[in-house]
Short mmCIF file of C-alpha atoms in Angstrom, two decimals:
data_model
loop_
_atom_site.label_atom_id
_atom_site.label_comp_id
_atom_site.label_asym_id
_atom_site.label_seq_id
_atom_site.Cartn_x
_atom_site.Cartn_y
_atom_site.Cartn_z
CA MET A 1254 -12.37 -27.12 3.80
CA THR A 1255 -10.27 -28.84 1.17
CA VAL A 1256 -11.07 -29.16 -2.71
CA ALA A 1257 -11.20 -32.52 -4.38
CA PRO A 1258 -8.58 -32.82 -7.26
CA ALA A 1259 -11.51 -33.21 -9.67
CA ASP A 1260 -12.87 -29.52 -8.79
CA LYS A 1261 -9.35 -27.86 -9.19
CA GLY A 1262 -9.64 -27.59 -13.12
CA PHE A 1263 -6.93 -25.81 -14.65
CA PHE A 1264 -5.20 -25.33 -11.19
CA ALA A 1265 -4.57 -29.03 -11.05
CA PRO A 1266 -0.99 -30.26 -10.86
CA THR A 1267 0.52 -31.01 -14.12
CA GLY A 1268 3.46 -33.39 -13.41
CA LYS A 1269 5.98 -30.76 -14.51
CA GLY A 1270 6.78 -29.49 -10.93
CA PHE A 1271 4.87 -26.76 -9.61
CA LEU A 1272 6.86 -23.50 -10.32
CA ARG A 1273 7.53 -24.84 -13.92
CA SER A 1274 3.93 -25.64 -14.61
CA TRP A 1275 3.22 -21.95 -13.77
CA LEU A 1276 5.94 -20.01 -14.72
CA PHE A 1277 6.38 -21.52 -18.26
CA THR A 1278 2.97 -22.44 -18.49
CA HIS A 1279 1.30 -21.93 -22.29
CA ASP A 1280 -2.22 -22.11 -20.50
CA HIS A 1281 -4.05 -18.70 -21.21
CA LYS A 1282 -6.16 -19.24 -17.77
CA ARG A 1283 -2.70 -19.61 -15.78
CA ILE A 1284 -1.13 -16.76 -17.47
CA GLY A 1285 -4.00 -14.52 -16.68
CA MET A 1286 -4.01 -15.55 -12.88
CA LEU A 1287 -0.26 -14.85 -12.96
CA TYR A 1288 -0.99 -11.46 -14.05
CA LEU A 1289 -4.06 -11.14 -11.49
CA TRP A 1290 -1.71 -12.02 -8.64
CA CYS A 1291 1.18 -9.90 -9.57
CA ILE A 1292 -1.19 -6.94 -10.45
CA LEU A 1293 -3.14 -7.14 -6.86
CA SER A 1294 0.44 -7.50 -5.31
CA PHE A 1295 1.58 -4.08 -6.98
CA PHE A 1296 -1.96 -2.72 -6.18
CA GLY A 1297 -1.27 -3.29 -2.77
CA VAL A 1298 2.15 -1.39 -2.65
CA GLY A 1299 0.47 1.43 -4.58
CA VAL A 1300 -2.23 1.62 -2.13
CA VAL A 1301 0.28 2.02 0.76
CA LEU A 1302 2.42 4.66 -1.18
CA GLY A 1303 -0.74 6.38 -1.79
CA LEU A 1304 -1.77 6.70 1.96
CA LEU A 1305 1.74 7.84 2.97
CA ALA A 1306 1.49 10.63 0.68
CA ARG A 1307 -2.00 11.40 1.85
CA LEU A 1308 -0.66 10.93 5.62
CA GLU A 1309 1.98 13.55 4.79
CA MET A 1310 -0.86 16.08 3.62
CA LEU A 1311 -2.89 15.59 7.04
CA THR A 1312 -1.25 18.72 8.39
CA PRO A 1313 0.65 21.75 6.85
CA GLY A 1314 4.39 21.43 6.86
CA ALA A 1315 6.29 18.22 7.74
CA THR A 1316 4.09 15.43 8.91
CA ILE A 1317 5.86 11.97 8.39
CA MET A 1318 8.36 12.69 5.89
CA GLY A 1319 10.62 15.38 3.87
CA PRO A 1320 10.03 17.15 0.26
CA GLN A 1321 12.51 14.84 -1.23
CA THR A 1322 10.92 11.57 0.21
CA TYR A 1323 7.50 13.14 -0.66
CA ASN A 1324 8.43 13.59 -4.22
CA ALA A 1325 9.79 10.10 -4.65
CA ILE A 1326 6.77 8.41 -2.94
CA PHE A 1327 4.13 10.26 -5.21
CA THR A 1328 6.34 9.38 -8.33
CA LEU A 1329 6.50 5.83 -7.24
CA HIS A 1330 2.63 5.70 -6.41
CA GLY A 1331 1.87 7.06 -9.82
CA VAL A 1332 4.49 4.71 -11.56
CA THR A 1333 3.24 1.64 -9.94
CA MET A 1334 -0.58 2.21 -10.50
CA VAL A 1335 -0.26 3.34 -13.96
CA PHE A 1336 2.22 1.02 -15.48
CA LEU A 1337 2.27 -2.12 -13.29
CA VAL A 1338 -1.62 -2.11 -12.21
CA VAL A 1339 -4.16 0.07 -14.20
CA ILE A 1340 -3.16 -0.48 -17.83
CA PRO A 1341 -2.59 -4.07 -17.36
CA SER A 1342 -5.40 -4.85 -14.77
CA ILE A 1343 -8.39 -6.14 -16.86
CA PRO A 1344 -7.00 -6.98 -20.29
CA ALA A 1345 -3.82 -9.10 -19.14
CA ALA A 1346 -5.75 -10.76 -16.06
CA PHE A 1347 -9.09 -11.17 -16.78
CA GLY A 1348 -8.77 -10.67 -20.70
CA ASN A 1349 -6.29 -13.49 -20.95
CA ILE A 1350 -8.46 -15.77 -18.59
CA PHE A 1351 -11.94 -15.18 -20.13
CA LEU A 1352 -11.52 -13.79 -23.90
CA PRO A 1353 -10.64 -17.51 -25.09
CA LEU A 1354 -13.59 -18.80 -23.00
CA GLN A 1355 -16.15 -16.47 -24.50
CA LEU A 1356 -15.03 -16.99 -27.89
CA GLY A 1357 -15.23 -20.65 -27.64
CA ALA A 1358 -11.49 -21.29 -28.29
CA GLU A 1359 -8.87 -23.52 -26.80
CA ASP A 1360 -6.39 -20.81 -26.19
CA VAL A 1361 -5.26 -17.41 -27.61
CA ALA A 1362 -3.77 -17.33 -31.05
CA PHE A 1363 -0.14 -17.25 -29.60
CA PRO A 1364 0.16 -19.08 -26.29
CA ARG A 1365 4.17 -18.75 -26.33
CA LEU A 1366 4.09 -14.95 -27.18
CA ASN A 1367 1.47 -14.58 -24.35
CA MET A 1368 3.78 -16.29 -22.08
CA PHE A 1369 6.56 -13.87 -23.19
CA SER A 1370 4.34 -10.86 -22.54
CA TRP A 1371 3.87 -11.96 -18.71
CA TRP A 1372 7.96 -12.28 -18.84
CA LEU A 1373 8.13 -9.01 -19.97
CA TYR A 1374 5.80 -7.53 -17.70
CA ILE A 1375 7.91 -9.21 -14.81
CA ILE A 1376 11.29 -7.94 -16.15
CA GLY A 1377 10.16 -4.45 -16.65
CA ALA A 1378 8.35 -4.06 -13.22
CA ALA A 1379 11.69 -5.75 -11.97
CA ILE A 1380 13.87 -2.97 -13.57
CA ALA A 1381 11.48 -0.19 -12.55
CA LEU A 1382 11.77 -1.27 -9.00
CA THR A 1383 15.57 -1.74 -8.96
CA SER A 1384 15.54 2.28 -9.72
CA LEU A 1385 14.47 2.70 -6.15
CA PHE A 1386 17.83 1.23 -4.83
CA THR A 1387 20.39 2.11 -7.38
CA GLY A 1388 22.20 5.11 -8.76
CA GLY A 1389 20.89 8.42 -7.20
CA GLY A 1390 17.64 6.66 -5.72
CA ALA A 1391 14.06 6.70 -6.33
CA PRO A 1392 12.71 8.88 -9.42
CA ASP A 1393 11.06 12.26 -8.06
CA THR A 1394 9.74 13.24 -11.48
CA GLY A 1395 5.97 12.23 -10.99
CA TRP A 1396 4.78 9.37 -13.38
CA THR A 1397 4.67 11.42 -16.21
CA PHE A 1398 8.73 12.23 -16.32
CA TYR A 1399 8.38 15.61 -17.58
CA VAL A 1400 11.23 17.30 -19.02
CA PRO A 1401 13.43 18.98 -18.60
CA PHE A 1402 13.31 18.12 -14.74
CA SER A 1403 13.67 14.53 -15.68
CA ALA A 1404 16.62 15.25 -18.01
CA VAL A 1405 18.68 16.90 -15.20
CA THR A 1406 17.60 15.31 -12.00
CA THR A 1407 19.99 13.29 -10.32
CA THR A 1408 17.80 10.40 -9.31
CA ASN A 1409 17.48 7.21 -11.23
CA VAL A 1410 15.02 8.11 -13.82
CA SER A 1411 16.91 6.28 -16.70
CA VAL A 1412 16.30 2.83 -15.02
CA ALA A 1413 12.74 3.73 -14.36
CA VAL A 1414 12.14 4.67 -17.94
CA LEU A 1415 13.78 1.72 -19.16
CA GLY A 1416 11.54 -0.48 -17.07
CA VAL A 1417 8.46 1.67 -18.60
CA PHE A 1418 9.93 0.97 -22.29
CA ILE A 1419 9.62 -2.93 -21.50
CA LEU A 1420 6.25 -2.84 -20.06
CA GLY A 1421 5.24 -1.18 -23.23
CA PHE A 1422 6.41 -4.31 -25.23
CA SER A 1423 4.47 -6.31 -22.96
CA SER A 1424 1.14 -4.40 -23.72
CA ILE A 1425 1.69 -4.24 -27.34
CA LEU A 1426 2.28 -7.96 -27.62
CA THR A 1427 -0.87 -8.56 -25.47
CA GLY A 1428 -2.93 -6.31 -27.86
CA LEU A 1429 -1.52 -7.86 -30.98
CA ASN A 1430 -2.44 -11.47 -29.51
CA PHE A 1431 -6.12 -10.39 -28.54
CA ILE A 1432 -6.55 -8.83 -32.16
CA VAL A 1433 -5.88 -12.30 -33.87
CA THR A 1434 -7.44 -14.28 -31.28
CA ILE A 1435 -10.95 -12.48 -31.84
CA HIS A 1436 -10.43 -12.40 -35.73
CA ARG A 1437 -9.31 -16.23 -36.25
CA LEU A 1438 -10.71 -18.24 -33.06
CA ARG A 1439 -14.12 -17.33 -32.78
CA ALA A 1440 -16.38 -20.57 -32.40
CA PRO A 1441 -18.83 -21.54 -35.37
CA GLY A 1442 -21.93 -19.20 -35.16
CA LEU A 1443 -20.25 -16.59 -33.17
CA THR A 1444 -20.56 -13.78 -35.50
CA TRP A 1445 -19.27 -10.19 -34.65
CA THR A 1446 -22.83 -9.10 -33.74
CA ARG A 1447 -22.76 -11.99 -31.10
CA LEU A 1448 -19.53 -11.09 -29.44
CA PRO A 1449 -20.13 -10.23 -25.70
CA LEU A 1450 -19.47 -6.73 -25.17
CA PHE A 1451 -16.17 -7.57 -22.76
CA ALA A 1452 -14.77 -9.27 -25.90
CA TRP A 1453 -15.63 -6.03 -27.93
CA GLY A 1454 -13.94 -3.70 -25.26
CA LEU A 1455 -10.62 -5.76 -25.29
CA TYR A 1456 -10.81 -5.62 -29.02
CA ALA A 1457 -11.09 -1.74 -29.01
CA THR A 1458 -8.36 -1.62 -26.18
CA ALA A 1459 -6.00 -3.95 -28.25
CA TRP A 1460 -5.95 -1.58 -31.19
CA ILE A 1461 -4.92 1.48 -28.94
CA GLN A 1462 -2.12 -0.93 -27.36
CA VAL A 1463 -0.59 -1.75 -30.69
CA LEU A 1464 -0.72 1.67 -32.33
CA ALA A 1465 -0.14 4.07 -29.30
CA THR A 1466 2.23 2.20 -27.21
CA PRO A 1467 4.99 2.40 -29.55
CA ILE A 1468 5.12 6.20 -29.12
CA LEU A 1469 5.67 5.91 -25.34
CA GLY A 1470 8.75 3.35 -25.90
CA ILE A 1471 10.42 5.97 -28.56
CA THR A 1472 9.79 8.73 -26.09
CA ALA A 1473 11.26 6.76 -23.02
CA LEU A 1474 14.49 6.12 -25.13
CA LEU A 1475 14.51 9.62 -26.00
CA ILE A 1476 14.75 10.52 -22.56
CA VAL A 1477 17.65 7.82 -21.77
CA VAL A 1478 19.58 9.10 -24.72
CA GLU A 1479 19.46 12.68 -23.60
CA ARG A 1480 20.49 11.77 -19.82
CA VAL A 1481 23.04 9.39 -20.98
CA MET A 1482 24.88 11.00 -24.25
CA GLY A 1483 23.85 14.69 -23.35
CA MET A 1484 22.04 15.29 -26.59
CA GLY A 1485 19.78 18.11 -26.61
CA ILE A 1486 16.14 16.53 -27.43
CA PHE A 1487 14.11 17.97 -24.85
CA ASP A 1488 16.21 19.98 -22.59
CA PRO A 1489 16.05 23.83 -23.60
CA ALA A 1490 19.42 24.34 -21.98
CA LYS A 1491 20.91 22.06 -24.61
CA GLY A 1492 18.71 23.28 -27.46
CA GLY A 1493 15.90 21.07 -27.04
CA ASP A 1494 12.25 21.42 -27.00
CA PRO A 1495 10.28 20.65 -23.74
CA ILE A 1496 6.85 21.08 -25.62
CA LEU A 1497 7.82 18.29 -28.09
CA TYR A 1498 8.18 15.69 -24.83
CA GLN A 1499 4.50 16.71 -23.92
CA HIS A 1500 3.13 16.06 -27.29
CA LEU A 1501 4.83 12.66 -27.60
CA PHE A 1502 3.88 11.72 -24.12
CA TRP A 1503 0.25 12.71 -24.33
CA ILE A 1504 0.15 11.26 -27.67
CA TYR A 1505 0.51 8.00 -25.99
CA SER A 1506 -0.71 8.51 -22.45
CA HIS A 1507 -4.32 10.19 -23.38
CA PRO A 1508 -5.22 6.89 -25.51
CA ALA A 1509 -3.46 5.08 -22.37
CA VAL A 1510 -6.55 6.25 -20.36
CA TYR A 1511 -8.75 4.37 -22.62
CA ILE A 1512 -6.56 1.27 -22.44
CA MET A 1513 -7.50 1.79 -18.94
CA ILE A 1514 -11.40 2.42 -18.77
CA VAL A 1515 -12.69 0.68 -22.17
CA PRO A 1516 -12.22 -2.91 -20.85
CA ALA A 1517 -13.85 -1.88 -17.64
CA MET A 1518 -16.61 -0.49 -19.65
CA GLY A 1519 -16.91 -4.15 -21.34
CA VAL A 1520 -17.01 -5.66 -17.80
CA ILE A 1521 -19.74 -3.52 -16.79
CA SER A 1522 -21.69 -4.34 -20.14
CA ASP A 1523 -21.42 -7.80 -19.34
CA ILE A 1524 -22.93 -7.68 -15.86
CA ILE A 1525 -25.56 -5.31 -16.07
CA PRO A 1526 -27.58 -7.38 -18.32
CA VAL A 1527 -26.97 -10.63 -16.42
CA PHE A 1528 -28.26 -8.79 -13.10
CA ALA A 1529 -31.11 -7.09 -14.91
CA ARG A 1530 -32.13 -10.25 -16.74
CA LYS A 1531 -32.78 -8.15 -19.77
CA ASN A 1532 -30.99 -7.98 -22.99
CA ILE A 1533 -28.31 -5.01 -23.45
CA PHE A 1534 -30.24 -2.08 -24.66
CA GLY A 1535 -28.26 -0.88 -27.63
CA TYR A 1536 -25.85 -3.58 -28.32
CA LYS A 1537 -24.34 -2.29 -31.72
CA THR A 1538 -24.61 1.35 -30.13
CA ILE A 1539 -22.26 0.19 -27.26
CA VAL A 1540 -19.82 -1.71 -29.79
CA GLY A 1541 -19.72 1.65 -32.09
CA SER A 1542 -19.31 3.59 -28.99
CA SER A 1543 -16.20 1.47 -28.04
CA LEU A 1544 -14.48 1.68 -31.30
CA ALA A 1545 -15.46 5.55 -31.30
CA ILE A 1546 -13.69 6.03 -27.94
CA ALA A 1547 -10.61 4.22 -29.20
CA PHE A 1548 -10.36 6.19 -32.15
CA ALA A 1549 -11.46 9.90 -30.86
CA GLY A 1550 -9.58 9.22 -27.84
CA SER A 1551 -6.18 9.28 -29.97
CA LEU A 1552 -6.91 12.71 -31.11
CA VAL A 1553 -7.46 14.69 -28.18
CA TRP A 1554 -3.70 14.68 -26.41
CA ALA A 1555 -3.15 18.34 -26.60
CA HIS A 1556 -6.03 18.99 -24.02
CA HIS A 1557 -3.39 18.62 -21.59
CA MET A 1558 -1.38 21.26 -22.99
CA PHE A 1559 -3.58 24.42 -23.10
CA VAL A 1560 -1.47 26.30 -20.87
CA SER A 1561 1.70 25.64 -22.88
CA GLY A 1562 1.28 28.47 -25.51
CA MET A 1563 -0.12 26.69 -28.31
CA SER A 1564 -2.13 28.52 -30.62
CA ASP A 1565 -6.03 29.75 -30.32
CA THR A 1566 -6.97 27.64 -33.44
CA ALA A 1567 -5.47 24.54 -31.83
CA VAL A 1568 -6.96 24.99 -28.58
CA MET A 1569 -10.29 25.51 -30.28
CA ILE A 1570 -9.83 22.18 -32.26
CA PHE A 1571 -8.53 19.96 -29.11
CA SER A 1572 -11.40 21.16 -26.94
CA PHE A 1573 -13.98 20.60 -29.54
CA LEU A 1574 -12.47 16.95 -29.92
CA THR A 1575 -12.36 16.49 -26.17
CA PHE A 1576 -16.12 17.33 -26.06
CA VAL A 1577 -16.72 14.70 -28.92
CA VAL A 1578 -15.02 11.88 -27.18
CA ALA A 1579 -17.16 12.36 -24.28
CA VAL A 1580 -20.23 11.57 -26.35
CA PRO A 1581 -19.56 7.70 -26.88
CA SER A 1582 -19.06 7.44 -23.32
CA ALA A 1583 -22.32 9.01 -22.48
CA VAL A 1584 -24.00 6.89 -24.86
CA LYS A 1585 -22.75 3.76 -22.60
CA VAL A 1586 -23.87 5.43 -19.57
CA PHE A 1587 -27.43 5.84 -21.24
CA ASN A 1588 -27.30 2.06 -22.40
CA TRP A 1589 -26.40 0.72 -19.11
CA THR A 1590 -29.09 2.78 -17.19
CA SER A 1591 -31.67 2.03 -19.88
CA THR A 1592 -30.93 -1.73 -19.54
CA LEU A 1593 -31.85 -1.42 -15.89
CA TYR A 1594 -34.89 0.22 -16.76
CA LYS A 1595 -38.04 -1.90 -15.79
CA GLY A 1596 -35.49 -5.14 -15.58
CA ALA A 1597 -35.91 -7.79 -12.92
CA ILE A 1598 -33.05 -6.51 -10.88
CA ARG A 1599 -31.05 -8.66 -8.69
CA PRO A 1600 -28.85 -6.68 -6.22
CA GLU A 1601 -25.67 -9.17 -6.27
CA PRO A 1602 -22.24 -7.73 -5.20
CA PRO A 1603 -21.17 -7.33 -8.72
CA LEU A 1604 -24.05 -5.31 -9.82
CA ILE A 1605 -23.42 -3.04 -6.80
CA PHE A 1606 -19.93 -2.52 -7.94
CA ALA A 1607 -21.13 -2.07 -11.38
CA LEU A 1608 -23.22 0.67 -10.02
CA GLY A 1609 -20.50 2.16 -8.36
CA PHE A 1610 -18.58 2.34 -11.24
CA ILE A 1611 -21.29 4.28 -13.45
CA PHE A 1612 -21.42 6.79 -10.45
CA LEU A 1613 -18.02 7.15 -9.98
CA PHE A 1614 -17.03 7.43 -13.65
CA SER A 1615 -19.73 9.93 -14.48
CA MET A 1616 -18.29 12.15 -11.79
CA GLY A 1617 -15.00 11.84 -13.40
CA GLY A 1618 -16.44 12.15 -16.76
CA ILE A 1619 -18.43 15.47 -15.98
CA THR A 1620 -15.49 17.00 -14.70
CA GLY A 1621 -13.34 16.21 -17.31
CA LEU A 1622 -15.59 18.45 -19.47
CA VAL A 1623 -14.38 21.13 -16.99
CA LEU A 1624 -10.71 20.31 -17.95
CA GLY A 1625 -11.71 20.03 -21.71
CA SER A 1626 -12.91 23.44 -21.94
CA ALA A 1627 -10.12 25.73 -22.51
CA GLY A 1628 -11.40 28.60 -20.46
CA THR A 1629 -11.98 26.79 -17.25
CA ASP A 1630 -8.96 24.58 -17.83
CA MET A 1631 -6.84 27.81 -17.41
CA HIS A 1632 -8.05 28.22 -13.92
CA VAL A 1633 -7.78 24.68 -12.71
CA HIS A 1634 -4.82 23.44 -14.76
CA ASP A 1635 -2.44 21.86 -12.44
CA THR A 1636 -4.49 21.99 -9.35
CA TYR A 1637 -5.92 19.23 -7.08
CA PHE A 1638 -8.97 19.46 -9.45
CA VAL A 1639 -7.15 17.46 -12.29
CA VAL A 1640 -6.06 14.83 -9.42
CA GLY A 1641 -9.58 14.36 -8.33
CA HIS A 1642 -10.78 14.04 -11.66
CA PHE A 1643 -8.21 11.28 -12.79
CA HIS A 1644 -8.87 9.37 -9.64
CA TYR A 1645 -12.39 9.57 -10.22
CA VAL A 1646 -11.91 8.09 -13.40
CA ILE A 1647 -9.04 5.49 -12.87
CA PHE A 1648 -9.68 4.42 -9.50
CA GLY A 1649 -13.39 4.75 -9.66
CA GLY A 1650 -13.67 3.86 -13.01
CA THR A 1651 -11.03 1.15 -13.81
CA GLY A 1652 -10.64 0.11 -10.01
CA PHE A 1653 -14.38 -0.61 -9.63
CA GLY A 1654 -14.39 -2.17 -12.94
CA MET A 1655 -11.76 -4.57 -11.71
CA PHE A 1656 -13.72 -5.22 -8.49
CA ALA A 1657 -16.83 -5.81 -10.24
CA ALA A 1658 -15.03 -8.45 -12.43
CA MET A 1659 -13.12 -10.10 -9.58
CA HIS A 1660 -16.69 -10.46 -7.78
CA TYR A 1661 -18.53 -11.75 -11.18
CA TRP A 1662 -16.02 -14.30 -12.20
CA PHE A 1663 -14.90 -15.32 -8.96
CA PRO A 1664 -17.08 -18.53 -8.83
CA LYS A 1665 -16.07 -19.22 -12.34
CA ILE A 1666 -12.34 -19.24 -11.25
CA THR A 1667 -12.50 -20.71 -7.78
CA GLY A 1668 -15.74 -22.89 -7.85
CA ARG A 1669 -16.84 -21.22 -4.71
CA MET A 1670 -18.62 -18.14 -3.70
CA TYR A 1671 -17.62 -15.28 -1.13
CA ASN A 1672 -19.94 -13.92 1.80
CA LYS A 1673 -22.23 -11.82 -0.32
CA THR A 1674 -23.41 -9.51 2.36
CA ILE A 1675 -19.85 -8.68 3.10
CA ALA A 1676 -18.98 -7.95 -0.35
CA THR A 1677 -21.78 -5.58 -0.52
CA THR A 1678 -20.83 -3.86 2.76
CA SER A 1679 -17.26 -3.27 1.31
CA ALA A 1680 -18.56 -2.10 -1.98
CA ILE A 1681 -20.92 0.61 -0.23
CA ILE A 1682 -17.73 1.63 2.15
CA LEU A 1683 -15.54 1.77 -0.85
CA ILE A 1684 -17.84 4.39 -2.56
CA ILE A 1685 -18.22 6.51 0.52
CA GLY A 1686 -14.76 6.41 1.16
CA MET A 1687 -13.59 7.27 -2.38
CA ASN A 1688 -16.12 10.10 -2.56
CA GLY A 1689 -14.68 11.19 0.75
CA LEU A 1690 -11.37 10.99 -0.50
CA TYR A 1691 -11.50 12.54 -3.91
CA PHE A 1692 -14.26 15.07 -3.69
CA PRO A 1693 -12.44 17.55 -1.56
CA MET A 1694 -9.71 17.53 -4.19
CA TYR A 1695 -12.23 19.33 -6.65
CA LEU A 1696 -12.76 21.90 -4.07
CA LEU A 1697 -9.06 22.39 -3.24
CA GLY A 1698 -8.32 22.82 -6.81
CA LEU A 1699 -11.15 25.40 -7.27
CA GLN A 1700 -9.52 27.32 -4.46
CA GLY A 1701 -6.17 27.18 -5.92
CA MET A 1702 -4.28 24.46 -4.23
CA PRO A 1703 -1.52 23.24 -6.58
CA ARG A 1704 -1.11 19.29 -7.19
CA ARG A 1705 2.18 17.99 -6.46
CA TYR A 1706 3.02 20.26 -3.51
CA TYR A 1707 4.69 19.03 -0.38
CA ASP A 1708 3.35 21.76 1.59
CA TYR A 1709 0.05 24.07 1.56
CA LEU A 1710 -1.42 27.12 3.20
CA PRO A 1711 -3.44 26.73 6.52
CA GLN A 1712 -6.45 27.67 4.60
CA PHE A 1713 -6.57 24.33 3.06
CA THR A 1714 -6.22 22.43 5.96
CA ASN A 1715 -9.83 21.24 6.40
CA LEU A 1716 -10.41 19.68 3.09
CA GLN A 1717 -6.92 18.10 3.11
CA VAL A 1718 -7.93 16.49 6.33
CA ALA A 1719 -11.10 15.34 4.68
CA SER A 1720 -9.31 13.86 2.04
CA THR A 1721 -7.08 11.76 4.46
CA VAL A 1722 -9.87 10.61 6.38
CA GLY A 1723 -11.62 9.63 3.04
CA SER A 1724 -8.38 7.68 2.48
CA TRP A 1725 -8.95 5.58 5.43
CA VAL A 1726 -12.46 4.80 4.83
CA THR A 1727 -11.40 3.47 1.45
CA LEU A 1728 -8.43 1.41 3.04
CA ILE A 1729 -11.13 -0.29 5.33
CA GLY A 1730 -13.28 -0.95 2.18
CA LEU A 1731 -10.34 -2.50 0.54
CA VAL A 1732 -9.13 -4.82 3.40
CA LEU A 1733 -12.73 -5.83 3.69
CA MET A 1734 -13.07 -6.62 0.28
CA PHE A 1735 -10.13 -8.46 -0.20
CA SER A 1736 -9.95 -10.60 3.11
CA ASN A 1737 -13.79 -11.56 2.00
CA LEU A 1738 -12.38 -12.82 -1.32
CA ALA A 1739 -9.68 -14.77 0.37
CA ARG A 1740 -11.85 -16.63 2.79
CA GLY A 1741 -13.98 -17.25 -0.02
CA TRP A 1742 -11.39 -18.85 -1.92
CA LYS A 1743 -10.41 -21.12 1.00
CA HIS A 1744 -13.45 -21.83 2.58
CA GLY A 1745 -16.74 -20.39 0.35
CA GLN A 1746 -19.36 -22.45 -0.42
CA LYS A 1747 -19.05 -24.59 -3.48
CA VAL A 1748 -21.29 -23.25 -6.41
CA GLY A 1749 -22.59 -24.47 -9.77
CA ASP A 1750 -20.99 -23.90 -13.00
CA ASN A 1751 -23.35 -20.60 -13.50
CA PRO A 1752 -24.54 -19.32 -10.40
CA TRP A 1753 -25.34 -16.00 -11.92
CA GLU A 1754 -27.31 -17.76 -14.97
CA ALA A 1755 -25.40 -15.65 -17.41
CA ALA A 1756 -25.63 -16.65 -20.97
CA THR A 1757 -21.84 -16.11 -22.30
CA LEU A 1758 -19.80 -19.20 -23.17
CA GLU A 1759 -17.61 -19.14 -20.11
CA TRP A 1760 -20.43 -20.21 -17.93
CA THR A 1761 -21.27 -23.37 -19.86
CA LEU A 1762 -17.87 -24.84 -18.56
CA PRO A 1763 -17.31 -26.37 -15.26
CA SER A 1764 -15.69 -24.16 -12.44
CA PRO A 1765 -12.81 -24.05 -12.32
CA PRO A 1766 -12.65 -24.47 -15.99
CA PRO A 1767 -10.65 -27.38 -17.22
CA THR A 1768 -7.17 -27.00 -18.77
CA ASN A 1769 -8.29 -27.60 -22.35
CA ASN A 1770 -11.40 -25.58 -21.94
CA PHE A 1771 -13.99 -27.25 -24.34
CA ASP A 1772 -14.50 -31.22 -24.84
CA GLN A 1773 -15.70 -29.95 -28.18
CA GLU A 1774 -16.17 -26.83 -30.46
CA PRO A 1775 -19.10 -25.03 -29.25
CA VAL A 1776 -21.53 -23.97 -31.88
CA VAL A 1777 -23.34 -20.48 -30.95
CA THR A 1778 -27.25 -20.10 -31.99
CA HIS A 1779 -28.00 -16.82 -29.99
CA GLY A 1780 -26.65 -13.52 -28.75
CA PRO A 1781 -24.62 -13.37 -25.50
CA TYR A 1782 -27.35 -11.76 -23.49
CA ASP A 1783 -30.42 -13.77 -24.68
CA PHE A 1784 -31.56 -15.14 -21.33
CA LYS A 1785 -34.63 -16.89 -22.94
CA HIS A 1786 -32.46 -19.68 -24.05
CA LEU A 1787 -31.45 -20.92 -20.31
CA SER A 1788 -33.23 -23.18 -18.31
CA PRO A 1789 -34.08 -22.31 -14.63
CA GLY A 1790 -30.91 -23.71 -13.48
CA GLY A 1791 -28.63 -21.51 -15.73
CA THR A 1792 -27.81 -23.92 -18.54
CA ASP A 1793 -27.98 -23.71 -22.26
CA GLN A 1794 -31.20 -25.77 -23.09
#
């Protein structure tokens, strides 16, 4: 089945040559698609690396690789997934495509800067990947690059860290662009209290990107300076302080968790009202919770450091702040479930992924309180419990948020619909697989299995096998989901401009959206989840 030129929207040829029209475009939708394709490619690489690491843990001793290779594999898995996939996933891809459309704008505030951000992302990724094949080989420090090991290892840490530094600039510029866009380019009538909650999620995230990411850049450069010039900054053998590195790293990296999760929460907040056919419960409370997460999440970094020898007073303060930051996340879960209560629920695939997000994120969030409490953290710190918690939040949270976004906005991007039965089946398989993969890690951690270890005692074998089998089920779900989307892109049934009967501005445009977005500036007269203004066909009356 071919697509008529009139149906191609912003995918239509521009007369500038195919590569030039895409690689040097200023169209926010094309830039978002470039991000999406790159992110999904890196996601595939990260999944393969994670599967190899899990396959190695299938049996005690050497299974398919040696210890040095294992260290390099899980380091590359972490760097790829965190810096190349999860942090840019929803803001850079779906934020770029849909934020101007939800605001009624023609483009982002700085289109050229937007293009430059993508190029920085590609250059940073290329440099990070170059570290695998040059110098001393793939870094083996873990994605955190903890000193003093990262200062003395003979692997190619400096090049990898330089790539992360450049990726940080891409994140900063994207956040700056979104802040200005939301402040300056909203359509008439689109007041702050009428903004879609996805836009609010991007707004809160953008402030974290702008304020926290420079600290990562400074820290990355200090590692390079120490390695290249031999200065004693973090290495205690040279008079440095490794605890200083931990503070600097987590001052960025804990807010980075919210760079990952807050946009996904925005996606879920947009999806649930549409498929419950109800206005969102507690709109202003959700907005406030997004801003509260961005603020409070920047104050809790040292709960990663309870075993580092900090004072009891500091431990008490950071533990208290950790429990405080859990409150706005719980508020969101309460509001989502309240929106569903007595709603006219339509169990479409985006909603199934959104429900999977709520369950998996809640599992990760509740166990985060175990790590936030200093007494229990002392027992499970640096065990598989931490690995399970992190992946429930990031893969179960941000990953499912991205999958929900893909299925929700797929018909808007392509003008076609995927097979809904296969999409729902893949979501259920993924939920089962991810619980099979990560829940045994909680039990392993409680039994004392350290994370990042190449080998383990026979007593951990059964749970390690269960976790590895869960990774295979997860892979089946991913393959089924992406193959269904790929087939839908090529051969899916054509659908109207608003198949979900949603009430935000992007659904008033043709599918795919045209290059110039709106023929005339829209005027907003009602909230983003006010469905009574829609006719039965899903268009504004």
